[in-house]
Short mmCIF file of C-alpha atoms in Angstrom, two decimals:
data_model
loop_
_atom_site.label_atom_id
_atom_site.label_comp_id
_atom_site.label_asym_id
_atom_site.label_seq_id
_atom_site.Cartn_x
_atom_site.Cartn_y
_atom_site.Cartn_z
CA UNK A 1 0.00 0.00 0.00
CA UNK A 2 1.13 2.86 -1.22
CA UNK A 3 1.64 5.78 1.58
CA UNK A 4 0.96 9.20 0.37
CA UNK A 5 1.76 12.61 2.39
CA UNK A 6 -0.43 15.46 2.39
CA UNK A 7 0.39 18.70 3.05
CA UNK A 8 -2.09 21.57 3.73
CA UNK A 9 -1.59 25.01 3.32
CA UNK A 10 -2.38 27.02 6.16
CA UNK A 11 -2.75 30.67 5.87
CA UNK A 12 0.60 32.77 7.91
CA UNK A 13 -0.16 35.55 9.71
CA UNK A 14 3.05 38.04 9.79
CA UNK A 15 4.52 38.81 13.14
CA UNK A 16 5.55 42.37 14.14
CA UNK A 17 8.83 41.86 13.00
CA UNK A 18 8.22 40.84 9.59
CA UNK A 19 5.93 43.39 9.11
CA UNK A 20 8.83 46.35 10.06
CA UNK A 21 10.77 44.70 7.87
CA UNK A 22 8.88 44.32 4.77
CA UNK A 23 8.00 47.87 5.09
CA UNK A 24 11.81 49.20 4.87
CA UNK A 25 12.61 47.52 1.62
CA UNK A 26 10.52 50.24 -0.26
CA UNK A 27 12.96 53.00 1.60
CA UNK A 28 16.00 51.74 1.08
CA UNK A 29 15.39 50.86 -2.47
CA UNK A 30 14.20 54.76 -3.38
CA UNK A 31 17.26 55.88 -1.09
CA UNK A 32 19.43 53.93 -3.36
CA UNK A 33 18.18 55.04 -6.26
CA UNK A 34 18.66 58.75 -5.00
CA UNK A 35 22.29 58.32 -4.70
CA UNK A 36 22.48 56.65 -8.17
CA UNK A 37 21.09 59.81 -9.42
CA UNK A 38 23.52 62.15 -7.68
CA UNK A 39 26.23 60.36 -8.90
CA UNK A 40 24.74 60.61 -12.41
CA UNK A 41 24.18 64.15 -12.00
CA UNK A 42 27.74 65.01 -10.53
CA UNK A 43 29.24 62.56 -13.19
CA UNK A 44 27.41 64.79 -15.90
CA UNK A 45 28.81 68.17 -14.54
CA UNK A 46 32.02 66.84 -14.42
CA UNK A 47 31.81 65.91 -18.14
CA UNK A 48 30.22 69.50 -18.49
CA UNK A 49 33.14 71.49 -16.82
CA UNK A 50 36.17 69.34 -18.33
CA UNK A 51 34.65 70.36 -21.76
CA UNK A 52 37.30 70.78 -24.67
CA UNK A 53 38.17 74.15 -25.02
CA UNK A 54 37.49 76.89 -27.95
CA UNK A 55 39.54 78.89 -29.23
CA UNK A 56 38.95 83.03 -29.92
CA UNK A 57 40.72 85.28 -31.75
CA UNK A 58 41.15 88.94 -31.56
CA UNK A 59 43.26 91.71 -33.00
CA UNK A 60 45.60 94.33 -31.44
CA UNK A 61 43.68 97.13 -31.01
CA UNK A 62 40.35 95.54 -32.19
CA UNK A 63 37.37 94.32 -29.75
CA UNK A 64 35.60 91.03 -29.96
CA UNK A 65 31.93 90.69 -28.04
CA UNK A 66 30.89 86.85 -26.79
CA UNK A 67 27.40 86.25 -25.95
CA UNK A 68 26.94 83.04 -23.10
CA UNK A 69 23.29 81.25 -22.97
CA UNK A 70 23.75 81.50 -19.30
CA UNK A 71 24.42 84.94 -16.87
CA UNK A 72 28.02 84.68 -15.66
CA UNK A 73 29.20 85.49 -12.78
CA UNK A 74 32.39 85.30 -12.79
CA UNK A 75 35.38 85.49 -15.31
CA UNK A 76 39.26 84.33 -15.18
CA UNK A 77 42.08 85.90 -17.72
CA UNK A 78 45.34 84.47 -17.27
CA UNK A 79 47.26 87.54 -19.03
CA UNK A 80 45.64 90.93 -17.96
CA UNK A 81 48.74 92.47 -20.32
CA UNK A 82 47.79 90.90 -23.45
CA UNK A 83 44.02 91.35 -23.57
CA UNK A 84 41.19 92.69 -21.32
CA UNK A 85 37.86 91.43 -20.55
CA UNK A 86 34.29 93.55 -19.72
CA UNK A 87 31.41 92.20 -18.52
CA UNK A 88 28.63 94.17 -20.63
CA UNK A 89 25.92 92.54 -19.81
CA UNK A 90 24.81 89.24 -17.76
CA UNK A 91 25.16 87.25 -21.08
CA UNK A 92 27.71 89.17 -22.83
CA UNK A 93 31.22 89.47 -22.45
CA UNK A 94 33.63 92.42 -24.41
CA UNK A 95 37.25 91.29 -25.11
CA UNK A 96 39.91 93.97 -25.55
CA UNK A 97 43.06 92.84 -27.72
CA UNK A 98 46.16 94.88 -26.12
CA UNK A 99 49.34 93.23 -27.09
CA UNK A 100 50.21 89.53 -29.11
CA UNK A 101 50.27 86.79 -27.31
CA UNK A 102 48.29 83.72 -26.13
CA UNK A 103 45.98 83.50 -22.71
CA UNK A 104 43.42 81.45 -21.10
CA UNK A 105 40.13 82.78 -20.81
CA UNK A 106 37.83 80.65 -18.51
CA UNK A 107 33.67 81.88 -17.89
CA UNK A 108 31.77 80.34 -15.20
CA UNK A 109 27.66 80.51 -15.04
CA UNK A 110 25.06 81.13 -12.24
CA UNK A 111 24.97 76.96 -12.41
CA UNK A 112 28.70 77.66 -11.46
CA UNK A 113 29.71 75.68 -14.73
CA UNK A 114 32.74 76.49 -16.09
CA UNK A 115 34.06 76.91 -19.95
CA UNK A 116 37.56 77.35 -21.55
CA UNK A 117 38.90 79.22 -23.96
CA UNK A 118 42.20 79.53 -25.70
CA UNK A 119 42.09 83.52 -26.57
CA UNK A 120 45.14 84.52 -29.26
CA UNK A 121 45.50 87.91 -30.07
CA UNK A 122 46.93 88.95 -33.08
CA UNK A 123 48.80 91.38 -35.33
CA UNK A 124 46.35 93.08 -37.50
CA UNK A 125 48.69 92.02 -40.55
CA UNK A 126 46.44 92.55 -42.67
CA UNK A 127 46.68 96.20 -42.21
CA UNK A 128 50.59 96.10 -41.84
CA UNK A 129 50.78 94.57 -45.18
CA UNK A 130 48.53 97.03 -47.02
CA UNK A 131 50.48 100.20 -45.28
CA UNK A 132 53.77 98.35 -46.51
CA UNK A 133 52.50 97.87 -50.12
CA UNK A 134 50.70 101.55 -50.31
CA UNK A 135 54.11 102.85 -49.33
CA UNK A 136 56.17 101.00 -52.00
CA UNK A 137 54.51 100.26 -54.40
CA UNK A 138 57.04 98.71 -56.94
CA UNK A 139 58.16 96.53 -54.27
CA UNK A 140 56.85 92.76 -54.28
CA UNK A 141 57.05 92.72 -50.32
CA UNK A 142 55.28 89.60 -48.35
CA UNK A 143 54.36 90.23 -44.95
CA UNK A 144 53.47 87.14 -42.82
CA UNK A 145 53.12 87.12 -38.97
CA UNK A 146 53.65 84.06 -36.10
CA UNK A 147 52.07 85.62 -33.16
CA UNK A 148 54.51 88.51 -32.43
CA UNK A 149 57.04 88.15 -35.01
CA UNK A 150 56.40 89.67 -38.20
CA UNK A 151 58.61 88.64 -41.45
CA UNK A 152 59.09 90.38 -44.03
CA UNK A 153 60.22 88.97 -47.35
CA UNK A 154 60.53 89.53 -50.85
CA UNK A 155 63.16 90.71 -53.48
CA UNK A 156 63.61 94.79 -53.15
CA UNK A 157 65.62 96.79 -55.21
CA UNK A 158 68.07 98.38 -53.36
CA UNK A 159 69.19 98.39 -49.69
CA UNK A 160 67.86 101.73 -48.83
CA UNK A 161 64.59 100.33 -49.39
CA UNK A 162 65.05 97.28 -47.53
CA UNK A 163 66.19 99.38 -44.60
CA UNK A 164 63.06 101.62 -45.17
CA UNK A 165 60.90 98.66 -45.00
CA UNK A 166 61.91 97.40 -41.93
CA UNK A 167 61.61 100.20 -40.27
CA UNK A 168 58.70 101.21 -41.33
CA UNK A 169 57.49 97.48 -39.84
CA UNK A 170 59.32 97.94 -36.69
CA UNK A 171 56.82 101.16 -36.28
CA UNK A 172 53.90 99.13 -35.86
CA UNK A 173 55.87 96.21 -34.60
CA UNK A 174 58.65 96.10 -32.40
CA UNK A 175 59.25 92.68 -33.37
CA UNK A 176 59.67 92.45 -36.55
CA UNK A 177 62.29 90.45 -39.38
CA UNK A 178 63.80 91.15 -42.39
CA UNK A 179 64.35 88.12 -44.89
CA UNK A 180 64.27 90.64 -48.00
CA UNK A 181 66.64 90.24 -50.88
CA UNK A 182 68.43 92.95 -52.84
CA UNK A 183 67.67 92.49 -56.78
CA UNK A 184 71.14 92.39 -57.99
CA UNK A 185 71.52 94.09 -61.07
CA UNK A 186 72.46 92.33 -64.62
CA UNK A 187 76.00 92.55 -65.01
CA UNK A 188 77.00 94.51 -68.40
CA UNK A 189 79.39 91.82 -70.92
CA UNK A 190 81.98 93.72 -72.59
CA UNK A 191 85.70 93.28 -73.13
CA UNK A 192 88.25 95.03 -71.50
CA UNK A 193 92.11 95.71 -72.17
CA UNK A 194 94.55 95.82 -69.64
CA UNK A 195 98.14 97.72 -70.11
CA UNK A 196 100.51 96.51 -68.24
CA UNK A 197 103.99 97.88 -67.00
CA UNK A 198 106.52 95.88 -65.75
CA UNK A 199 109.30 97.77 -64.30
CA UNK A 200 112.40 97.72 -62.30
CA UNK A 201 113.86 100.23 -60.15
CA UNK A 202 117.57 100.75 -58.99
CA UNK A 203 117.08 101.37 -54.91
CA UNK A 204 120.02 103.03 -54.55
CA UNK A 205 120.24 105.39 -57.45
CA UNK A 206 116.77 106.67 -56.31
CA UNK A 207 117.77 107.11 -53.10
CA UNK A 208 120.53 110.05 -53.91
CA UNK A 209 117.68 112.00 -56.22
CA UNK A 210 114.59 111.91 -53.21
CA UNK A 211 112.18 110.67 -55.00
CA UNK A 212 108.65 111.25 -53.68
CA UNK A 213 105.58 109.34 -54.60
CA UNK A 214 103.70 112.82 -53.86
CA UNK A 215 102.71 116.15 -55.91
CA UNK A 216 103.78 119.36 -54.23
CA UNK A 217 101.31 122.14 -54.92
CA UNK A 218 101.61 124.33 -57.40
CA UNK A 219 103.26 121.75 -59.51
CA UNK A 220 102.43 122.38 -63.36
CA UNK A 221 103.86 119.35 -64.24
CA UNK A 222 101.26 117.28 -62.26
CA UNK A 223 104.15 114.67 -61.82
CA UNK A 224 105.30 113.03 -58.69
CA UNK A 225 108.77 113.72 -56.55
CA UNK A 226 110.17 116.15 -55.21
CA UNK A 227 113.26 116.45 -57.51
CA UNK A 228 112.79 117.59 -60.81
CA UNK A 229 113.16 115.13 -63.89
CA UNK A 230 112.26 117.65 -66.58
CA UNK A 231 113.87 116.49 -70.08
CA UNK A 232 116.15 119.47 -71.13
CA UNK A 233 117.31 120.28 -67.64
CA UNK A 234 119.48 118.70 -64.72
CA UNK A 235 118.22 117.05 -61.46
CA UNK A 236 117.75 119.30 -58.91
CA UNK A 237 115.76 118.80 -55.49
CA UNK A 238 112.60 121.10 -54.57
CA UNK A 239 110.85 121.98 -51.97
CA UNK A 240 108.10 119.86 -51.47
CA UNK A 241 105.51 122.58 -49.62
CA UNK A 242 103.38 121.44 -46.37
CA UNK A 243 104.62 117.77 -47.44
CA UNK A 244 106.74 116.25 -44.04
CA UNK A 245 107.26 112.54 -45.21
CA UNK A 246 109.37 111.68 -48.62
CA UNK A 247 107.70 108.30 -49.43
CA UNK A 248 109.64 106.65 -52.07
CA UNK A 249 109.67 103.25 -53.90
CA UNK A 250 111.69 101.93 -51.13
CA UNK A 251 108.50 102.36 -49.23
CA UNK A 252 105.87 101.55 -51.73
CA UNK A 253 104.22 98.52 -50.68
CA UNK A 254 101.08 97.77 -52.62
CA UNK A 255 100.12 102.02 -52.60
CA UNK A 256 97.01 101.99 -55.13
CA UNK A 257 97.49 105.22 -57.05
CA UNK A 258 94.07 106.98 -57.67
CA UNK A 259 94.90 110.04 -58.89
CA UNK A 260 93.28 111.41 -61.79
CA UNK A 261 95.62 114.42 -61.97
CA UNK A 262 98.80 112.51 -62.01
CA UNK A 263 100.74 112.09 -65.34
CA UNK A 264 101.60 108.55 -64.11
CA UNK A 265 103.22 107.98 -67.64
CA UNK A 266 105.48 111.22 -67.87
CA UNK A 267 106.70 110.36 -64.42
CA UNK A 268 107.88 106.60 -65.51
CA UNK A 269 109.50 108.20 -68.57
CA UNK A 270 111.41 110.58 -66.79
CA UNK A 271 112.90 108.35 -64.67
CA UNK A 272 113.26 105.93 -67.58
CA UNK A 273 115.56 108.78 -68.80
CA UNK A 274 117.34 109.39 -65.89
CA UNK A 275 118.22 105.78 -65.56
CA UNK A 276 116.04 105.07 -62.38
CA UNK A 277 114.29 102.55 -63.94
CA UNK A 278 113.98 99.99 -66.31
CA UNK A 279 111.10 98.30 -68.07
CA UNK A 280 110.82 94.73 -67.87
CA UNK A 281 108.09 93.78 -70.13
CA UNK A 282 104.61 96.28 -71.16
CA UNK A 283 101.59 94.00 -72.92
CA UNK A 284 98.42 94.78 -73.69
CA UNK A 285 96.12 91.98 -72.84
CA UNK A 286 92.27 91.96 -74.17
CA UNK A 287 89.28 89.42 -72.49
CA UNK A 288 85.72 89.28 -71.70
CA UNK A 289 84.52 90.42 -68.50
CA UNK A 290 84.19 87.76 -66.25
CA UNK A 291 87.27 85.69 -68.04
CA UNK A 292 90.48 85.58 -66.53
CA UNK A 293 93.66 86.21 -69.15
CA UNK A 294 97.53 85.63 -68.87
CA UNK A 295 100.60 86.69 -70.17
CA UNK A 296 104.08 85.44 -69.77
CA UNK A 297 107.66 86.86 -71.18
CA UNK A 298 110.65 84.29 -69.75
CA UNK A 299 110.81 80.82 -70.65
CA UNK A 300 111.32 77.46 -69.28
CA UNK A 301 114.09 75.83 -67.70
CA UNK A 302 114.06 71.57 -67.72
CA UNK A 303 114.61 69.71 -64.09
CA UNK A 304 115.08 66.08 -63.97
CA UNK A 305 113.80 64.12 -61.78
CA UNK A 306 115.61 60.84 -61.05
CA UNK A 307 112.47 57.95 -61.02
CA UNK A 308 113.14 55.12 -58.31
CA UNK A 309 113.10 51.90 -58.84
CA UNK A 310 115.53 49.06 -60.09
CA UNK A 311 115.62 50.56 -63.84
CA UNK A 312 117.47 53.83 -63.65
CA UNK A 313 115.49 56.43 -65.39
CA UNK A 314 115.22 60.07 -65.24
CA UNK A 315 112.19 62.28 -66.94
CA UNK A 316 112.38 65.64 -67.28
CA UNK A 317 110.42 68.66 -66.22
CA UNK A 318 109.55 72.17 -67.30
CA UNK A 319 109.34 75.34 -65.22
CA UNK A 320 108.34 78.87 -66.16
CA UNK A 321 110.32 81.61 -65.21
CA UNK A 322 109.64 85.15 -66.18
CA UNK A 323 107.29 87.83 -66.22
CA UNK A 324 104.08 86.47 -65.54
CA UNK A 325 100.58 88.63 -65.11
CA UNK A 326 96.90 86.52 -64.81
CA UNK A 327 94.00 89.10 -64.43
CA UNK A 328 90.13 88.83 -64.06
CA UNK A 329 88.44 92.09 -64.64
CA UNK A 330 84.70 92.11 -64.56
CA UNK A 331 82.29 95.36 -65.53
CA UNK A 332 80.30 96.52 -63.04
CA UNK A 333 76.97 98.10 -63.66
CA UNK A 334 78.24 101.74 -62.58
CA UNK A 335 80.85 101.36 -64.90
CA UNK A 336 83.54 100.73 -63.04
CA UNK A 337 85.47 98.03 -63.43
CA UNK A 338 86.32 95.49 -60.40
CA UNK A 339 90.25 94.13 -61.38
CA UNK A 340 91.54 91.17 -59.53
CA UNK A 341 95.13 90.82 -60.56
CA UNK A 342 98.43 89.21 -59.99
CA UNK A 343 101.80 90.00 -61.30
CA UNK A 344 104.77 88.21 -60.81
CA UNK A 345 108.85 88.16 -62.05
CA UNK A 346 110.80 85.50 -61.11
CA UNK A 347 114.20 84.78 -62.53
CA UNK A 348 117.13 82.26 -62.61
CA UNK A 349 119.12 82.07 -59.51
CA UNK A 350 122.84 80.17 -59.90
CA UNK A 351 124.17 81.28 -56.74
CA UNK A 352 121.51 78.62 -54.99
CA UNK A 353 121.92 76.48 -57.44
CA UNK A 354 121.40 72.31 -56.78
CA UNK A 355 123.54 69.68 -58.24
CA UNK A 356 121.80 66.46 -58.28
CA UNK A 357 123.57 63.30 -59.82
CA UNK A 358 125.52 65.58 -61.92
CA UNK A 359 122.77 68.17 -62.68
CA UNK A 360 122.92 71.83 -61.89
CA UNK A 361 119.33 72.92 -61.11
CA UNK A 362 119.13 76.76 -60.27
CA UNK A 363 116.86 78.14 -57.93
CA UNK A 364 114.22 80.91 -58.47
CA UNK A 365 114.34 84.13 -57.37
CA UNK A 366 110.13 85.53 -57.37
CA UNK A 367 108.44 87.89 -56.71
CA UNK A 368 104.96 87.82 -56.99
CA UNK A 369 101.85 89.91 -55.40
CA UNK A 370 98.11 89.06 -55.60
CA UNK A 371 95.04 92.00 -55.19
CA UNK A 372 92.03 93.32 -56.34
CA UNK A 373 90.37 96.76 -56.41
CA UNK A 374 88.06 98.71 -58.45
CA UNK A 375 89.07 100.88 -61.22
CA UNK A 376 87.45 103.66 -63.78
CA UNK A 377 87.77 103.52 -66.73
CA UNK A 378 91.49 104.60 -67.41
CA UNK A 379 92.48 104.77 -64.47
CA UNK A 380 95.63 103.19 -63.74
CA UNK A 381 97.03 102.19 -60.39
CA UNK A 382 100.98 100.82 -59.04
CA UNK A 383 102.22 97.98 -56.91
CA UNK A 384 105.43 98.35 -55.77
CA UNK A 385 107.11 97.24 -52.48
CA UNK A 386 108.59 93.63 -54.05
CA UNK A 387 112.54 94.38 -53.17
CA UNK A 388 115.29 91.97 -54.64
CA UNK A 389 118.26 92.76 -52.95
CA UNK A 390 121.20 90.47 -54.16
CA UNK A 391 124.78 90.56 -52.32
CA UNK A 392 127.63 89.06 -55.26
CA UNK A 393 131.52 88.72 -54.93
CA UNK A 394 133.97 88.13 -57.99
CA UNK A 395 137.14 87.03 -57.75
CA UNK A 396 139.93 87.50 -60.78
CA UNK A 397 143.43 86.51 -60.95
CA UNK A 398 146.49 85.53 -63.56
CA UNK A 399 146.30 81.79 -64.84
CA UNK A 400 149.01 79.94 -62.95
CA UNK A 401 150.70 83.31 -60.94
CA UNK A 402 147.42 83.25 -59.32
CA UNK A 403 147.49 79.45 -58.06
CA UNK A 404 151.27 80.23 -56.35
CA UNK A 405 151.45 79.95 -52.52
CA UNK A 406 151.37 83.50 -50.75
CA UNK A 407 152.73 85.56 -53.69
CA UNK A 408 149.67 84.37 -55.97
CA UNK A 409 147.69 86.97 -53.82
CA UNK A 410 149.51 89.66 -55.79
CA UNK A 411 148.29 88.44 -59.02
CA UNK A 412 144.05 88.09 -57.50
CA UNK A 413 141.40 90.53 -57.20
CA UNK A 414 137.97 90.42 -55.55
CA UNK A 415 135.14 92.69 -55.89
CA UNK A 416 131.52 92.94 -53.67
CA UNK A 417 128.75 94.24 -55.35
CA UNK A 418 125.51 95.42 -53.50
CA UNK A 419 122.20 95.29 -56.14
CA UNK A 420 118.88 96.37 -54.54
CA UNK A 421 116.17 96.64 -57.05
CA UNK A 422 112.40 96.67 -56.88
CA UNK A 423 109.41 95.64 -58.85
CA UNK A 424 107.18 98.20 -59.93
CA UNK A 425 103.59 97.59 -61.66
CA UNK A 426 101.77 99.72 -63.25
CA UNK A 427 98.29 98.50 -64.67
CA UNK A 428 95.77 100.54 -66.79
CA UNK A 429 92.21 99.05 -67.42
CA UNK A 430 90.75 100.36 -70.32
CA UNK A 431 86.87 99.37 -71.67
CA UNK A 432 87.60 98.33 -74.89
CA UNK A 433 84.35 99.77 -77.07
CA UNK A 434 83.72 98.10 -80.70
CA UNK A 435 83.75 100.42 -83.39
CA UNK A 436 80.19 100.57 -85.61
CA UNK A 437 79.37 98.50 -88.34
CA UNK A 438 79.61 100.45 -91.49
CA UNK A 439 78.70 99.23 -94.85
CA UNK A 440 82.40 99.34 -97.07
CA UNK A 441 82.72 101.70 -99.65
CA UNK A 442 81.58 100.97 -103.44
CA UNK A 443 84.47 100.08 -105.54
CA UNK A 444 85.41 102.75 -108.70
CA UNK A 445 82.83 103.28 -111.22
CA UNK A 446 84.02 103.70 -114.97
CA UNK A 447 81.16 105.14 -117.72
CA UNK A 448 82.05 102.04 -119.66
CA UNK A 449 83.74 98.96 -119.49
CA UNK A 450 87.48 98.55 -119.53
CA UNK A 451 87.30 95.98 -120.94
CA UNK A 452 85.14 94.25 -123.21
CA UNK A 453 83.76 90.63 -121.09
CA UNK A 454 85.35 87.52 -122.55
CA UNK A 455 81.87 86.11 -123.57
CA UNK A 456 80.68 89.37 -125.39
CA UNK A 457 80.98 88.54 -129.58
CA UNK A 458 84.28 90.54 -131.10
CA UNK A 459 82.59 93.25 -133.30
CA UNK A 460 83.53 93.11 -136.93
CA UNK A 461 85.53 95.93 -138.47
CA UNK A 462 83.98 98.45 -140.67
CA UNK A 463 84.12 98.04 -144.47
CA UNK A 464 87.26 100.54 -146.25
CA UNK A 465 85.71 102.83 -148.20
#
């Protein structure tokens, strides 16, 4: 037999206790969803305040209004210096731009919710720029700005009106560069000749006339010294006026003559004829401006040069020696005529002389200066200063009665000689201007032929009679 339980349901009644605590469950859950709220609310303002911030932007000088959706009551500036900010109204807001720069500008509403801006005032280059290109007109200026620097740039014609530029910006601007370039101007081609004087002055002779390098007043000759080289008449020495220092070519170390006055010429002739100085070499030399030309007078001397090795061999070598000049003039757009030059004379020196496997290889004696300078046209200039100053002893005596113990100094004779000369250069530019085209002239006309042409028929003679 199957046993079956029963179970009947019998109605609870709640005790006092249950009842208290069945009716706090409804508080507790509203109380929690209170605080759920607030922290929704407070997680919302928080997202409200730490808002990404704007950005304004104002001129120096110029005003900018902002109108809020909210009253606000209270306003931060980080930079009172570089703008200012007015309160107009409860919902609008006046910003002042003073100086450039960059500041913070923070607003906070009656909700006491708070919003950032990032406020940048800046040059009004605009109107800088228009100013610049009203004033100069013919300039292609660019004016650009980075906050508080303003840059100026372009290509400008001259340097005056670069420096007018720039200061004109540094008016409005105290900060304010200049990346402007001058235009420079095409350089003219052309040729030009260069005449060139080589010469070579005795030191010592010029010492006993005084020679002076500078014109006395009152001179009608124009010429330099202070002695007088005149053709028909002796040396003689003058007075040389208010002049206190006698500067001769013992002192004339690269002195650029510039004197238009000067008859450089008669003054190198004179004391050609007076036997102060000798000409070494005088060419002309012609090139294009720009190109660089050369000249030498001398020659070449051979130096071997023993090659190593098992196999002895020895190859042979050229030097120049002589007078050498290389020039580059170039034509400037004035005119003138910017020379870069450099002379040189060297010569054959025995008395230092090498002697290698048998070979005698002399030494060089050079002199040699290197400059440049600008010229007009015809105007001519000197170089002097390069001193060669050369001590040399002979010695003479009788074949055989020379070569005999004690008594063969009866039958010798030595001699010291003292040579001091200096190199002088003298160097002319000249522009060297082609001569017009012309059309040649027509050849002789006769009324009739001289001639009869080989191909014209032989005209039969006329019957007798």
């Amino acid at each position: 037999m199957n046993m079956q339980s029963l179970h009947t349901a019998v109605p609870h009644t709640p005790s006092a206790e249950g009842r208290r605590m069945a009716s706090s469950i409804p508080l507790r859950v509203m109380l929690l969803a209170l605080c759920m709220g607030n922290i929704v609310q407070s997680s919302a303002q928080q997202a409200q305040q730490t808002e990404t911030p704007g950005e304004l932007h104002v001129l120096v000088g110029r005003t900018l209004v902002i109108n809020t959706p909210a009253p606000i009551i209270r306003i931060s500036l980080a930079d009172p210096n570089i703008a200012e900010a007015l309160v107009i109204s409860p919902t609008q807001l006046q910003i002042n731009g003073k100086a450039p720069g960059a500041v913070s500008l923070v607003l906070w509403d009656e909700n006491n919710q708070s919003q950032t801006f990032d406020l940048f005032v800046d040059l009004d280059i605009l109107s800088i720029g228009q100013n610049i290109r009203a004033a100069f007109p013919d300039e292609p200026i660019q004016v650009e700005a980075t906050k508080d620097l303003v840059t100026l740039s372009g290509v400008v014609s001259s340097e005056e009106v670069a420096d007018r530029v720039l200061a004109f910006a540094s008016a409005a601007t105290p900060k304010a560069v200049s990346l402007m370039q001058v235009q420079q101007p095409p350089v003219p081609g052309g040729e030009i000749m260069l005449h060139v004087r080589f010469a070579e002055v005795d030191r010592a002779r010029l010492s006993e006339y005084g020679f002076n390098f500078f014109t006395f007043p009152g001179s009608p000759l124009k010429t330099f010294g202070t002695s007088s080289t005149q053709q028909f008449a002796p040396p003689q020495l003058e007075d040389a006026g208010d002049l206190g220092t006698t500067l001769g070519l013992t002192d004339l170390l690269n002195i650029f003559v510039f004197r238009p006055d000067v008859e450089l010429g008669a003054t190198i002739r004179a004391m050609q004829q007076q036997n102060l100085l000798q000409i070494l070499a005088e060419p002309n030399l012609i090139t294009q401006s720009g190109k660089e030309a050369s000249f030498l007078a001398g020659g070449e001397f051979p130096i071997p040069i023993v090659q190593p090795g098992q196999a002895f061999g020895i190859t042979i070598t050229y030097k120049e020696f002589g007078v050498r000049l290389n020039f580059t003039p170039t034509l400037q757009p004035d005119g003138s005529i910017h020379l870069r030059v450099m002379p040189e004379v060297s010569a054959l020196d025995f008395a230092n002389a090498l002697t290698i496997s048998g070979f005698v290889i002399p030494a060089l004696s050079t002199r040699r200066v290197q400059t440049e300078m600008e010229l007009q046209d015809g105007q001519s200039f000197a170089i002097a200063g390069l001193v060669d100053d050369r001590l040399t002893q002979t010695a003479r005596k009788i074949p055989l009665l020379g070569d005999i113990p004690i008594l063969g100094k009866l039958f010798q004779s030595s001699a010291t000689n003292t040579a001091k000369t200096e190199l002088l250069v003298v160097v002319t530019p000249r522009i060297v201007r082609p001569a017009p085209v012309e059309p040649l002239p027509a050849g002789p006309q006769f009324p009739r032929p001289f001639l009869p042409p080989a191909s014209a028929p032989t005209p039969e003679p006329a019957p007798a009679g």
